[in-house]
Amino acid sequence: MSSEYGFETNAIHAGQEPDPTTGAVVPPIYQVSTYKQDSVGGARGGHDYARSINPTRTALEECLAALENGHRGFAFASGMASIDTVFRTLLKPGDHIVMPNDAYGGTYRLIKRILEPWGIEHTPVPLGDIAKVQEAIIPGRTQLLWIETPTNPLLGIADIAALSTLARDNGILVGVDNTFASPYLQQPLSLGADVVVHSTTKYLGGHSDVVGGAAVVKDPELGERLYFHQNAMGAVGGPFDSWLVMRGIKTLAVRMERHCDNAERIVELLQSHSRVRHIFYPGLKTHVHHAIATKQMRRYGGMVSFQIEGGEAAAQDVCNRTKVFTLGESLGGVESLIEHPAAMTHASVAGSLLEVPNDLVRLSVGIESIDDLVSDLKQALG
Ligand SMILES: Cc1ncc(COP(=O)(O)O)c(C=O)c1O
């Protein structure tokens, strides 16, 4: 399975040939830590130890590579583990990274509280402003331009192709956190990026039953380096978790279409509501980077944020009043979630450049009956 097949075909089959012994159409969960070797140095197919290689994880990794149009995929124990492994593969003390000024709070915490004391500097910039990105690059020291698009939670959009060209001209690599879009809506490697990461906890897993991460690269040499770090650092995805993510991926395309349909209807409701001050959704023509989103995304996704009249108390009140939208962190599952980023997912960036407005509500629009979602949000808004 590869580029000769369509996205949906790869999502179901890539890396997942029927089991040669039994014909089972779903790869088994190889819940194992070690393998019998036929002689010293005679590991079958290189299977020596399960941190280094596990057939269930390999199946997922091949599928991820196919979906992102990459050369090689890697599965990790969480999205943060994948980001950490990519950072420590590409950066060393003394280096500098340019990052979005509204990145996921956990990514910022990793950069600020772990990489910075370790000697890696960063500059947060609005990635929509290419001139500012160029200004932030320190010749000889900047090694990585980190992109998140759409961003969490303000749904900011960065032009992956334009930023990749700029990075290439400056001799630096580009990494993209593609969690919010999923590979169904956007494929950063095809737009010029060098590495793409996911929290597979979100849309790829899709059922809020697993925590996982992924990275995919297009350059074989970078793949070797990342494999070395994945194995040396050891934050690999477990076999059952890998299996769950693989199962989720099989329906990614149909789920994403429904997430997008439902999100568009929720945006219509919000547009018509007098208490809603500002809606953050890249599908809106009024979104400052709507044209870029249209250029690089198939559709605009299932995440919607909005600000509400009445400040923090009003935002928290809406979050407390929904019945079908579940109050909770995370996103990308089949069930709709609502949260107050300032007090929940983004509490770790309070007081920093990345602080989010306290009247902001974030929705992960699920795939339930849209009429139920609309009436639930209507009653919560009052
Ligand atoms: C955009 C983005 N990247 C990375 C992560 C981290 O993923 P995980 O929670 O699987 O470690 C998250 C989690 O919310 C996220 O939203």
Tab-separated table of N, CA and C in Angstrom, residues 179-304:
chain	number	residue	atom	x	y	z
A	179	THR	N	-1.975	17.670	14.416
A	179	THR	CA	-3.001	17.018	15.236
A	179	THR	C	-4.408	17.529	14.930
A	180	PHE	N	-4.575	18.857	14.825
A	180	PHE	CA	-5.920	19.421	14.662
A	180	PHE	C	-6.526	19.075	13.303
A	181	ALA	N	-5.686	18.966	12.280
A	181	ALA	CA	-6.222	18.725	10.935
A	181	ALA	C	-6.408	17.240	10.661
A	182	SER	N	-5.449	16.419	11.129
A	182	SER	CA	-5.355	15.003	10.766
A	182	SER	C	-4.855	14.911	9.322
A	183	PRO	N	-4.223	13.782	8.970
A	183	PRO	CA	-3.704	13.663	7.593
A	183	PRO	C	-4.813	13.635	6.548
A	184	TYR	N	-6.047	13.404	6.956
A	184	TYR	CA	-7.139	13.424	5.971
A	184	TYR	C	-7.361	14.844	5.440
A	185	LEU	N	-7.223	15.827	6.313
A	185	LEU	CA	-7.499	17.204	5.885
A	185	LEU	C	-6.262	17.935	5.375
A	186	GLN	N	-5.069	17.480	5.775
A	186	GLN	CA	-3.865	18.246	5.440
A	186	GLN	C	-2.628	17.352	5.522
A	187	GLN	N	-1.755	17.476	4.509
A	187	GLN	CA	-0.549	16.636	4.487
A	187	GLN	C	0.703	17.505	4.373
A	188	PRO	N	1.261	17.891	5.516
A	188	PRO	CA	2.371	18.853	5.536
A	188	PRO	C	3.612	18.418	4.762
A	189	LEU	N	3.924	17.108	4.719
A	189	LEU	CA	5.139	16.690	4.011
A	189	LEU	C	5.013	16.998	2.521
A	190	SER	N	3.789	16.880	1.993
A	190	SER	CA	3.576	17.176	0.574
A	190	SER	C	3.673	18.677	0.316
A	191	LEU	N	3.575	19.476	1.383
A	191	LEU	CA	3.652	20.939	1.230
A	191	LEU	C	5.061	21.455	1.520
A	192	GLY	N	5.999	20.537	1.797
A	192	GLY	CA	7.398	20.961	1.950
A	192	GLY	C	7.984	20.764	3.331
A	193	ALA	N	7.174	20.333	4.326
A	193	ALA	CA	7.719	20.144	5.671
A	193	ALA	C	8.631	18.912	5.704
A	194	ASP	N	9.491	18.846	6.740
A	194	ASP	CA	10.432	17.722	6.863
A	194	ASP	C	9.915	16.644	7.803
A	195	VAL	N	9.168	17.046	8.814
A	195	VAL	CA	8.650	16.074	9.776
A	195	VAL	C	7.271	16.528	10.237
A	196	VAL	N	6.385	15.552	10.400
A	196	VAL	CA	5.043	15.872	10.872
A	196	VAL	C	4.784	15.029	12.122
A	197	VAL	N	4.118	15.638	13.120
A	197	VAL	CA	3.795	14.881	14.330
A	197	VAL	C	2.291	14.940	14.598
A	198	HIS	N	1.831	13.972	15.389
A	198	HIS	CA	0.436	13.921	15.811
A	198	HIS	C	0.344	13.507	17.257
A	199	SER	N	-0.634	14.026	17.940
A	199	SER	CA	-1.140	13.353	19.115
A	199	SER	C	-2.189	12.392	18.559
A	200	THR	N	-1.860	11.095	18.515
A	200	THR	CA	-2.831	10.128	17.977
A	200	THR	C	-3.964	9.890	18.975
A	201	THR	N	-3.801	10.449	20.171
A	201	THR	CA	-4.867	10.488	21.173
A	201	THR	C	-6.130	11.117	20.583
A	202	LYS	N	-5.946	11.982	19.580
A	202	LYS	CA	-7.030	12.821	19.079
A	202	LYS	C	-7.723	12.164	17.870
A	203	TYR	N	-7.685	12.810	16.698
A	203	TYR	CA	-8.490	12.314	15.580
A	203	TYR	C	-8.042	10.934	15.082
A	204	LEU	N	-6.740	10.641	15.099
A	204	LEU	CA	-6.299	9.364	14.538
A	204	LEU	C	-6.863	8.204	15.346
A	205	GLY	N	-6.716	8.260	16.678
A	205	GLY	CA	-7.346	7.253	17.537
A	205	GLY	C	-8.869	7.405	17.438
A	206	GLY	N	-9.320	8.609	17.684
A	206	GLY	CA	-10.698	8.999	17.376
A	206	GLY	C	-11.783	8.560	18.333
A	207	HIS	N	-11.455	7.778	19.359
A	207	HIS	CA	-12.511	7.254	20.228
A	207	HIS	C	-12.252	7.514	21.710
A	208	SER	N	-11.320	8.412	22.010
A	208	SER	CA	-11.018	8.806	23.401
A	208	SER	C	-10.717	7.589	24.282
A	209	ASP	N	-10.041	6.602	23.695
A	209	ASP	CA	-9.724	5.407	24.502
A	209	ASP	C	-8.242	5.063	24.483
A	210	VAL	N	-7.418	5.987	23.974
A	210	VAL	CA	-5.980	5.688	23.913
A	210	VAL	C	-5.188	6.995	23.910
A	211	VAL	N	-4.002	6.962	24.526
A	211	VAL	CA	-3.065	8.082	24.456
A	211	VAL	C	-1.888	7.616	23.600
A	212	GLY	N	-1.563	8.387	22.575
A	212	GLY	CA	-0.470	7.981	21.695
A	212	GLY	C	0.054	9.143	20.884
A	213	GLY	N	1.185	8.912	20.222
A	213	GLY	CA	1.784	9.954	19.389
A	213	GLY	C	2.388	9.352	18.145
A	214	ALA	N	2.674	10.225	17.169
A	214	ALA	CA	3.255	9.752	15.912
A	214	ALA	C	4.186	10.801	15.340
A	215	ALA	N	5.169	10.335	14.583
A	215	ALA	CA	5.998	11.241	13.781
A	215	ALA	C	6.228	10.558	12.445
A	216	VAL	N	6.245	11.360	11.375
A	216	VAL	CA	6.512	10.822	10.038
A	216	VAL	C	7.514	11.747	9.350
A	217	VAL	N	8.491	11.141	8.678
A	217	VAL	CA	9.492	11.940	7.952
A	217	VAL	C	9.526	11.495	6.497
A	218	LYS	N	10.080	12.374	5.637
A	218	LYS	CA	10.167	11.966	4.232
A	218	LYS	C	11.598	11.658	3.803
A	219	ASP	N	12.571	12.050	4.639
A	219	ASP	CA	13.971	11.828	4.268
A	219	ASP	C	14.509	10.584	4.990
A	220	PRO	N	15.013	9.587	4.232
A	220	PRO	CA	15.475	8.341	4.869
A	220	PRO	C	16.544	8.570	5.936
A	221	GLU	N	17.441	9.533	5.698
A	221	GLU	CA	18.523	9.767	6.669
A	221	GLU	C	17.934	10.317	7.972
A	222	LEU	N	16.972	11.217	7.846
A	222	LEU	CA	16.307	11.750	9.044
A	222	LEU	C	15.530	10.628	9.741
A	223	GLY	N	14.985	9.701	8.918
A	223	GLY	CA	14.286	8.547	9.476
A	223	GLY	C	15.209	7.705	10.339
A	224	GLU	N	16.441	7.492	9.876
A	224	GLU	CA	17.420	6.709	10.660
A	224	GLU	C	17.719	7.399	11.985
A	225	ARG	N	17.889	8.734	11.925
A	225	ARG	CA	18.206	9.476	13.160
A	225	ARG	C	17.035	9.398	14.134
A	226	LEU	N	15.837	9.537	13.598
A	226	LEU	CA	14.661	9.513	14.480
A	226	LEU	C	14.469	8.114	15.063
A	227	TYR	N	14.739	7.091	14.240
A	227	TYR	CA	14.612	5.729	14.772
A	227	TYR	C	15.615	5.506	15.907
A	228	PHE	N	16.837	6.002	15.710
A	228	PHE	CA	17.848	5.856	16.764
A	228	PHE	C	17.346	6.489	18.059
A	229	HIS	N	16.792	7.698	17.965
A	229	HIS	CA	16.320	8.390	19.172
A	229	HIS	C	15.074	7.717	19.756
A	230	GLN	N	14.168	7.275	18.890
A	230	GLN	CA	12.967	6.585	19.402
A	230	GLN	C	13.372	5.395	20.255
A	231	ASN	N	14.336	4.627	19.755
A	231	ASN	CA	14.782	3.435	20.471
A	231	ASN	C	15.613	3.797	21.699
A	232	ALA	N	16.497	4.795	21.535
A	232	ALA	CA	17.376	5.166	22.651
A	232	ALA	C	16.583	5.822	23.782
A	233	MET	N	15.568	6.646	23.426
A	233	MET	CA	14.797	7.354	24.454
A	233	MET	C	13.670	6.473	24.980
A	234	GLY	N	13.121	5.638	24.124
A	234	GLY	CA	12.257	4.559	24.584
A	234	GLY	C	10.795	4.844	24.813
A	235	ALA	N	10.301	6.036	24.403
A	235	ALA	CA	8.887	6.355	24.656
A	235	ALA	C	7.999	5.790	23.540
A	236	VAL	N	8.134	4.500	23.287
A	236	VAL	CA	7.438	3.875	22.151
A	236	VAL	C	5.962	3.600	22.467
A	237	GLY	N	5.173	3.520	21.416
A	237	GLY	CA	3.773	3.134	21.587
A	237	GLY	C	3.686	1.652	21.915
A	238	GLY	N	2.838	1.289	22.876
A	238	GLY	CA	2.661	-0.116	23.237
A	238	GLY	C	1.828	-0.840	22.188
A	239	PRO	N	1.875	-2.192	22.178
A	239	PRO	CA	1.166	-2.952	21.141
A	239	PRO	C	-0.352	-2.742	21.152
A	240	PHE	N	-0.966	-2.767	22.321
A	240	PHE	CA	-2.426	-2.597	22.338
A	240	PHE	C	-2.807	-1.180	21.929
A	241	ASP	N	-2.035	-0.194	22.420
A	241	ASP	CA	-2.302	1.193	22.030
A	241	ASP	C	-2.137	1.371	20.518
A	242	SER	N	-1.095	0.750	19.969
A	242	SER	CA	-0.873	0.854	18.516
A	242	SER	C	-2.055	0.243	17.765
A	243	TRP	N	-2.531	-0.869	18.271
A	243	TRP	CA	-3.665	-1.564	17.636
A	243	TRP	C	-4.937	-0.692	17.678
A	244	LEU	N	-5.149	-0.040	18.827
A	244	LEU	CA	-6.325	0.827	18.942
A	244	LEU	C	-6.247	2.006	17.969
A	245	VAL	N	-5.052	2.586	17.852
A	245	VAL	CA	-4.903	3.723	16.926
A	245	VAL	C	-5.152	3.248	15.497
A	246	MET	N	-4.604	2.060	15.160
A	246	MET	CA	-4.808	1.511	13.818
A	246	MET	C	-6.287	1.287	13.533
A	247	ARG	N	-6.993	0.774	14.540
A	247	ARG	CA	-8.427	0.545	14.344
A	247	ARG	C	-9.154	1.870	14.133
A	248	GLY	N	-8.772	2.890	14.908
A	248	GLY	CA	-9.392	4.204	14.742
A	248	GLY	C	-9.152	4.764	13.343
A	249	ILE	N	-7.937	4.605	12.861
A	249	ILE	CA	-7.558	5.206	11.572
A	249	ILE	C	-8.419	4.679	10.415
A	250	LYS	N	-8.888	3.433	10.545
A	250	LYS	CA	-9.657	2.841	9.435
A	250	LYS	C	-10.882	3.696	9.065
A	251	THR	N	-11.447	4.394	10.047
A	251	THR	CA	-12.652	5.197	9.774
A	251	THR	C	-12.348	6.697	9.769
A	252	LEU	N	-11.064	7.053	9.734
A	252	LEU	CA	-10.709	8.472	9.852
A	252	LEU	C	-11.421	9.340	8.809
A	253	ALA	N	-11.417	8.895	7.559
A	253	ALA	CA	-11.969	9.732	6.484
A	253	ALA	C	-13.453	10.019	6.713
A	254	VAL	N	-14.229	8.977	7.036
A	254	VAL	CA	-15.672	9.219	7.216
A	254	VAL	C	-15.926	10.026	8.487
A	255	ARG	N	-15.137	9.761	9.535
A	255	ARG	CA	-15.330	10.554	10.763
A	255	ARG	C	-15.020	12.025	10.507
A	256	MET	N	-13.919	12.288	9.791
A	256	MET	CA	-13.537	13.691	9.582
A	256	MET	C	-14.595	14.442	8.772
A	257	GLU	N	-15.173	13.766	7.783
A	257	GLU	CA	-16.222	14.439	7.001
A	257	GLU	C	-17.379	14.839	7.925
A	258	ARG	N	-17.750	13.921	8.827
A	258	ARG	CA	-18.872	14.209	9.724
A	258	ARG	C	-18.501	15.278	10.764
A	259	HIS	N	-17.242	15.212	11.276
A	259	HIS	CA	-16.786	16.269	12.198
A	259	HIS	C	-16.920	17.638	11.510
A	260	CYS	N	-16.496	17.694	10.248
A	260	CYS	CA	-16.540	18.975	9.518
A	260	CYS	C	-17.979	19.421	9.291
A	261	ASP	N	-18.856	18.499	8.859
A	261	ASP	CA	-20.276	18.845	8.653
A	261	ASP	C	-20.853	19.434	9.929
A	262	ASN	N	-20.647	18.726	11.048
A	262	ASN	CA	-21.248	19.160	12.312
A	262	ASN	C	-20.657	20.485	12.789
A	263	ALA	N	-19.349	20.639	12.627
A	263	ALA	CA	-18.711	21.890	13.066
A	263	ALA	C	-19.276	23.072	12.274
A	264	GLU	N	-19.496	22.862	10.988
A	264	GLU	CA	-20.024	23.968	10.171
A	264	GLU	C	-21.408	24.381	10.663
A	265	ARG	N	-22.233	23.402	11.064
A	265	ARG	CA	-23.579	23.734	11.579
A	265	ARG	C	-23.476	24.443	12.938
A	266	ILE	N	-22.513	24.027	13.763
A	266	ILE	CA	-22.327	24.682	15.069
A	266	ILE	C	-21.877	26.130	14.863
A	267	VAL	N	-21.017	26.343	13.885
A	267	VAL	CA	-20.557	27.707	13.594
A	267	VAL	C	-21.746	28.578	13.167
A	268	GLU	N	-22.645	28.006	12.365
A	268	GLU	CA	-23.852	28.769	11.963
A	268	GLU	C	-24.649	29.194	13.179
A	269	LEU	N	-24.820	28.270	14.132
A	269	LEU	CA	-25.553	28.608	15.354
A	269	LEU	C	-24.845	29.740	16.097
A	270	LEU	N	-23.546	29.615	16.251
A	270	LEU	CA	-22.795	30.629	17.006
A	270	LEU	C	-22.896	31.992	16.320
A	271	GLN	N	-22.859	31.969	14.979
A	271	GLN	CA	-22.943	33.243	14.243
A	271	GLN	C	-24.252	33.963	14.506
A	272	SER	N	-25.300	33.182	14.772
A	272	SER	CA	-26.618	33.798	14.931
A	272	SER	C	-26.897	34.144	16.392
A	273	HIS	N	-25.958	33.866	17.303
A	273	HIS	CA	-26.252	34.051	18.721
A	273	HIS	C	-25.703	35.379	19.244
A	274	SER	N	-26.573	36.123	19.950
A	274	SER	CA	-26.180	37.476	20.367
A	274	SER	C	-25.094	37.480	21.446
A	275	ARG	N	-24.955	36.393	22.211
A	275	ARG	CA	-23.944	36.408	23.286
A	275	ARG	C	-22.543	36.041	22.792
A	276	VAL	N	-22.454	35.583	21.555
A	276	VAL	CA	-21.144	35.152	21.037
A	276	VAL	C	-20.431	36.355	20.425
A	277	ARG	N	-19.218	36.635	20.934
A	277	ARG	CA	-18.488	37.834	20.478
A	277	ARG	C	-17.622	37.557	19.259
A	278	HIS	N	-16.836	36.468	19.334
A	278	HIS	CA	-15.928	36.191	18.226
A	278	HIS	C	-15.828	34.681	18.040
A	279	ILE	N	-15.852	34.252	16.793
A	279	ILE	CA	-15.748	32.809	16.510
A	279	ILE	C	-14.408	32.553	15.816
A	280	PHE	N	-13.702	31.538	16.303
A	280	PHE	CA	-12.430	31.150	15.688
A	280	PHE	C	-12.688	29.853	14.906
A	281	TYR	N	-12.746	29.972	13.585
A	281	TYR	CA	-12.940	28.783	12.740
A	281	TYR	C	-12.374	29.096	11.357
A	282	PRO	N	-11.401	28.308	10.870
A	282	PRO	CA	-10.747	28.671	9.603
A	282	PRO	C	-11.680	28.616	8.402
A	283	GLY	N	-12.844	27.978	8.562
A	283	GLY	CA	-13.789	27.913	7.451
A	283	GLY	C	-14.571	29.199	7.259
A	284	LEU	N	-14.490	30.112	8.215
A	284	LEU	CA	-15.208	31.375	8.082
A	284	LEU	C	-14.454	32.314	7.136
A	285	LYS	N	-15.187	32.942	6.233
A	285	LYS	CA	-14.539	33.867	5.285
A	285	LYS	C	-13.868	35.012	6.030
A	286	THR	N	-14.375	35.304	7.256
A	286	THR	CA	-13.810	36.399	8.046
A	286	THR	C	-12.529	35.977	8.780
A	287	HIS	N	-12.192	34.692	8.772
A	287	HIS	CA	-10.938	34.253	9.409
A	287	HIS	C	-9.782	34.875	8.632
A	288	VAL	N	-8.835	35.459	9.356
A	288	VAL	CA	-7.791	36.240	8.697
A	288	VAL	C	-6.984	35.402	7.700
A	289	HIS	N	-6.885	34.091	7.932
A	289	HIS	CA	-6.132	33.252	6.999
A	289	HIS	C	-7.014	32.186	6.331
A	290	HIS	N	-8.259	32.570	6.070
A	290	HIS	CA	-9.201	31.651	5.422
A	290	HIS	C	-8.646	31.161	4.068
A	291	ALA	N	-8.043	32.068	3.319
A	291	ALA	CA	-7.563	31.702	1.972
A	291	ALA	C	-6.450	30.653	2.074
A	292	ILE	N	-5.584	30.798	3.072
A	292	ILE	CA	-4.495	29.818	3.220
A	292	ILE	C	-5.073	28.472	3.639
A	293	ALA	N	-6.027	28.515	4.566
A	293	ALA	CA	-6.660	27.263	4.998
A	293	ALA	C	-7.294	26.566	3.797
A	294	THR	N	-7.960	27.331	2.939
A	294	THR	CA	-8.618	26.760	1.767
A	294	THR	C	-7.591	26.136	0.823
A	295	LYS	N	-6.446	26.777	0.734
A	295	LYS	CA	-5.387	26.283	-0.176
A	295	LYS	C	-4.800	24.956	0.320
A	296	GLN	N	-4.605	24.829	1.649
A	296	GLN	CA	-3.831	23.670	2.113
A	296	GLN	C	-4.649	22.602	2.832
A	297	MET	N	-5.940	22.889	3.104
A	297	MET	CA	-6.766	21.901	3.810
A	297	MET	C	-7.911	21.441	2.908
A	298	ARG	N	-8.278	20.183	3.046
A	298	ARG	CA	-9.406	19.642	2.285
A	298	ARG	C	-10.717	20.258	2.765
A	299	ARG	N	-10.895	20.316	4.102
A	299	ARG	CA	-12.005	21.040	4.735
A	299	ARG	C	-11.437	21.672	6.006
A	300	TYR	N	-12.277	22.214	6.869
A	300	TYR	CA	-11.741	23.080	7.929
A	300	TYR	C	-11.725	22.455	9.323
A	301	GLY	N	-12.173	21.224	9.457
A	301	GLY	CA	-12.001	20.507	10.720
A	301	GLY	C	-13.159	20.613	11.689
A	302	GLY	N	-12.993	19.941	12.812
A	302	GLY	CA	-14.069	19.812	13.797
A	302	GLY	C	-13.872	20.645	15.045
A	303	MET	N	-12.822	21.478	15.072
A	303	MET	CA	-12.555	22.285	16.258
A	303	MET	C	-13.070	23.709	16.062
A	304	VAL	N	-13.779	24.220	17.040
A	304	VAL	CA	-14.339	25.569	16.992
A	304	VAL	C	-14.119	26.214	18.352
